[in-house]
Amino acid sequence: PVFAYLSLDVETTFLLIILMFIDSFLGAVKSFRLGRKIKRSIFWWGISTKLIFILIPVVLSIAGKPINYDFSIIVNVVMIVLVISEVYSILGNIYAIKNVVEIEKFDAVSLMIKKLRGKMLSKITTALNTIEETGGCKIEDKNKKEDE
């Protein structure tokens, strides 16, 4: 019920979590293969950070509820970006393990977060300008209609 309410696809979310654990495991194997010392704290910090990424679509879904705005398209795009980013990282880890070489990384998640923050700032600015120009939020008072 929570996933449906938040417009989150259960299967995609589950697969994303699996991909995150696979990527973390392969990242540890890659570190070992490249002769780096593997620290448990760094490993668990990496997994924790990845799981925090799942909060992005959850927060977007929740944000739309009180303002009656359907963020489901944005939520789906975010989930797709997260999945593709994990697959990209997994492929990079496999390449590094096979060829014993570090390859350049691309942080799609940080780029996505930055873009989302920019869009949210734009929406906030537009809403505040509308309030300033109209002198109110243009929200009808439900109680007022009942009194008439």
mmCIF file of C-alpha atoms in Angstrom:
data_model
loop_
_atom_site.group_PDB
_atom_site.id
_atom_site.type_symbol
_atom_site.label_atom_id
_atom_site.label_comp_id
_atom_site.label_asym_id
_atom_site.label_seq_id
_atom_site.Cartn_x
_atom_site.Cartn_y
_atom_site.Cartn_z
ATOM 1 C CA PRO A 1 0.000 0.000 0.000
ATOM 2 C CA VAL A 2 2.807 2.461 0.795
ATOM 3 C CA PHE A 3 4.456 1.916 -2.576
ATOM 4 C CA ALA A 4 1.160 2.468 -4.411
ATOM 5 C CA TYR A 5 0.408 5.593 -2.382
ATOM 6 C CA LEU A 6 3.848 6.995 -3.221
ATOM 7 C CA SER A 7 3.638 5.910 -6.882
ATOM 8 C CA LEU A 8 6.723 3.729 -6.468
ATOM 9 C CA ASP A 9 7.013 0.521 -8.446
ATOM 10 C CA VAL A 10 7.777 -2.286 -5.984
ATOM 11 C CA GLU A 11 9.661 -4.402 -8.520
ATOM 12 C CA THR A 12 11.860 -1.500 -9.693
ATOM 13 C CA THR A 13 12.631 -0.509 -6.094
ATOM 14 C CA PHE A 14 13.517 -4.094 -5.179
ATOM 15 C CA LEU A 15 15.724 -4.489 -8.268
ATOM 16 C CA LEU A 16 17.435 -1.177 -7.502
ATOM 17 C CA ILE A 17 18.294 -2.365 -3.995
ATOM 18 C CA ILE A 18 19.713 -5.618 -5.422
ATOM 19 C CA LEU A 19 21.789 -3.650 -7.947
ATOM 20 C CA MET A 20 23.085 -1.424 -5.138
ATOM 21 C CA PHE A 21 24.294 -4.440 -3.161
ATOM 22 C CA ILE A 22 25.855 -6.012 -6.264
ATOM 23 C CA ASP A 23 27.659 -2.745 -7.032
ATOM 24 C CA SER A 24 28.915 -2.450 -3.456
ATOM 25 C CA PHE A 25 30.168 -6.048 -3.493
ATOM 26 C CA LEU A 26 31.914 -5.555 -6.845
ATOM 27 C CA GLY A 27 33.393 -2.289 -5.589
ATOM 28 C CA ALA A 28 34.976 -4.225 -2.718
ATOM 29 C CA VAL A 29 36.255 -6.915 -5.109
ATOM 30 C CA LYS A 30 37.655 -4.181 -7.363
ATOM 31 C CA SER A 31 39.465 -2.579 -4.418
ATOM 32 C CA PHE A 32 40.959 -5.938 -3.476
ATOM 33 C CA ARG A 33 41.974 -6.613 -7.103
ATOM 34 C CA LEU A 34 43.639 -3.186 -7.371
ATOM 35 C CA GLY A 35 45.573 -3.830 -4.164
ATOM 36 C CA ARG A 36 43.673 -1.381 -1.980
ATOM 37 C CA LYS A 37 42.925 -2.054 1.648
ATOM 38 C CA ILE A 38 39.226 -2.798 2.156
ATOM 39 C CA LYS A 39 37.734 -1.193 5.256
ATOM 40 C CA ARG A 40 34.407 -2.366 6.615
ATOM 41 C CA SER A 41 33.437 1.152 7.645
ATOM 42 C CA ILE A 42 33.899 2.449 4.096
ATOM 43 C CA PHE A 43 31.995 -0.537 2.687
ATOM 44 C CA TRP A 44 29.008 -0.012 5.007
ATOM 45 C CA TRP A 45 29.135 3.749 4.504
ATOM 46 C CA GLY A 46 28.892 3.141 0.750
ATOM 47 C CA ILE A 47 25.892 0.838 1.143
ATOM 48 C CA SER A 48 24.216 3.304 3.501
ATOM 49 C CA THR A 49 24.759 6.148 1.048
ATOM 50 C CA LYS A 50 23.263 4.112 -1.783
ATOM 51 C CA LEU A 51 20.200 3.255 0.283
ATOM 52 C CA ILE A 52 19.778 6.946 1.098
ATOM 53 C CA PHE A 53 19.416 7.536 -2.655
ATOM 54 C CA ILE A 54 16.109 5.666 -2.481
ATOM 55 C CA LEU A 55 14.837 8.541 -0.364
ATOM 56 C CA ILE A 56 14.954 10.817 -3.433
ATOM 57 C CA PRO A 57 11.875 9.328 -5.158
ATOM 58 C CA VAL A 58 10.146 8.845 -1.797
ATOM 59 C CA VAL A 59 10.626 12.514 -0.885
ATOM 60 C CA LEU A 60 9.456 13.647 -4.323
ATOM 61 C CA SER A 61 6.302 11.539 -4.005
ATOM 62 C CA ILE A 62 5.580 12.845 -0.532
ATOM 63 C CA ALA A 63 6.204 16.441 -1.641
ATOM 64 C CA GLY A 64 3.470 16.205 -4.262
ATOM 65 C CA LYS A 65 0.772 14.913 -1.915
ATOM 66 C CA PRO A 66 -0.021 18.067 0.125
ATOM 67 C CA ILE A 67 -0.010 20.281 -2.975
ATOM 68 C CA ASN A 68 -2.062 17.856 -5.113
ATOM 69 C CA TYR A 69 0.726 17.544 -7.654
ATOM 70 C CA ASP A 70 1.446 14.201 -9.276
ATOM 71 C CA PHE A 71 5.214 13.721 -9.341
ATOM 72 C CA SER A 72 4.866 10.116 -10.584
ATOM 73 C CA ILE A 73 6.557 10.842 -13.931
ATOM 74 C CA ILE A 74 9.489 12.518 -12.176
ATOM 75 C CA VAL A 75 9.624 9.682 -9.636
ATOM 76 C CA ASN A 76 9.785 7.112 -12.458
ATOM 77 C CA VAL A 77 12.541 9.068 -14.233
ATOM 78 C CA VAL A 78 14.516 9.285 -10.974
ATOM 79 C CA MET A 79 14.169 5.530 -10.447
ATOM 80 C CA ILE A 80 15.343 4.874 -14.014
ATOM 81 C CA VAL A 81 18.361 7.156 -13.536
ATOM 82 C CA LEU A 82 19.220 5.389 -10.269
ATOM 83 C CA VAL A 83 18.961 1.948 -11.910
ATOM 84 C CA ILE A 84 21.012 2.979 -14.955
ATOM 85 C CA SER A 85 23.605 4.621 -12.704
ATOM 86 C CA GLU A 86 24.002 1.390 -10.720
ATOM 87 C CA VAL A 87 24.311 -0.686 -13.907
ATOM 88 C CA TYR A 88 26.918 1.786 -15.234
ATOM 89 C CA SER A 89 28.898 1.479 -12.005
ATOM 90 C CA ILE A 90 28.614 -2.334 -12.003
ATOM 91 C CA LEU A 91 29.945 -2.495 -15.566
ATOM 92 C CA GLY A 92 32.807 -0.185 -14.584
ATOM 93 C CA ASN A 93 33.650 -2.381 -11.613
ATOM 94 C CA ILE A 94 33.628 -5.519 -13.770
ATOM 95 C CA TYR A 95 35.892 -3.819 -16.303
ATOM 96 C CA ALA A 96 38.282 -2.701 -13.547
ATOM 97 C CA ILE A 97 38.352 -6.197 -12.017
ATOM 98 C CA LYS A 98 39.006 -7.867 -15.361
ATOM 99 C CA ASN A 99 41.677 -5.427 -16.552
ATOM 100 C CA VAL A 100 43.175 -4.503 -13.155
ATOM 101 C CA VAL A 101 42.807 -0.817 -13.918
ATOM 102 C CA GLU A 102 40.805 2.046 -12.427
ATOM 103 C CA ILE A 103 38.486 3.704 -14.900
ATOM 104 C CA GLU A 104 36.945 7.165 -14.841
ATOM 105 C CA LYS A 105 33.688 7.418 -12.927
ATOM 106 C CA PHE A 106 30.623 9.484 -13.754
ATOM 107 C CA ASP A 107 28.383 10.556 -10.888
ATOM 108 C CA ALA A 108 24.932 10.640 -12.488
ATOM 109 C CA VAL A 109 23.164 10.691 -9.125
ATOM 110 C CA SER A 110 24.841 13.910 -7.967
ATOM 111 C CA LEU A 111 24.092 15.523 -11.317
ATOM 112 C CA MET A 112 20.453 14.430 -11.031
ATOM 113 C CA ILE A 113 20.174 15.771 -7.476
ATOM 114 C CA LYS A 114 21.621 19.107 -8.576
ATOM 115 C CA LYS A 115 19.156 19.325 -11.490
ATOM 116 C CA LEU A 116 16.204 18.386 -9.253
ATOM 117 C CA ARG A 117 17.190 21.025 -6.700
ATOM 118 C CA GLY A 118 17.378 23.606 -9.492
ATOM 119 C CA LYS A 119 13.896 22.662 -10.734
ATOM 120 C CA MET A 120 12.498 22.780 -7.187
ATOM 121 C CA LEU A 121 14.042 26.214 -6.622
ATOM 122 C CA SER A 122 12.451 27.397 -9.856
ATOM 123 C CA LYS A 123 9.031 26.075 -8.741
ATOM 124 C CA ILE A 124 9.393 27.687 -5.306
ATOM 125 C CA THR A 125 10.377 31.022 -6.851
ATOM 126 C CA THR A 126 7.444 30.893 -9.272
ATOM 127 C CA ALA A 127 5.000 30.055 -6.467
ATOM 128 C CA LEU A 128 6.304 32.846 -4.246
ATOM 129 C CA ASN A 129 6.137 35.338 -7.119
ATOM 130 C CA THR A 130 2.536 34.293 -7.803
ATOM 131 C CA ILE A 131 1.638 34.773 -4.145
ATOM 132 C CA GLU A 132 3.320 38.177 -4.130
ATOM 133 C CA GLU A 133 1.589 39.303 -7.336
ATOM 134 C CA THR A 134 -1.881 38.065 -6.407
ATOM 135 C CA GLY A 135 -1.762 38.761 -2.701
ATOM 136 C CA GLY A 136 -2.630 35.198 -1.786
ATOM 137 C CA CYS A 137 -2.402 31.535 -2.579
ATOM 138 C CA LYS A 138 -5.708 31.350 -4.467
ATOM 139 C CA ILE A 139 -6.803 28.436 -2.313
ATOM 140 C CA GLU A 140 -10.545 28.288 -1.790
ATOM 141 C CA ASP A 141 -11.704 28.123 1.790
ATOM 142 C CA LYS A 142 -13.878 24.982 2.043
ATOM 143 C CA ASN A 143 -15.537 26.272 5.212
ATOM 144 C CA LYS A 144 -16.605 29.490 3.497
ATOM 145 C CA LYS A 145 -18.669 27.580 0.909
ATOM 146 C CA GLU A 146 -20.456 25.643 3.645
ATOM 147 C CA ASP A 147 -21.415 28.849 5.497
ATOM 148 C CA GLU A 148 -23.069 30.432 2.431
#
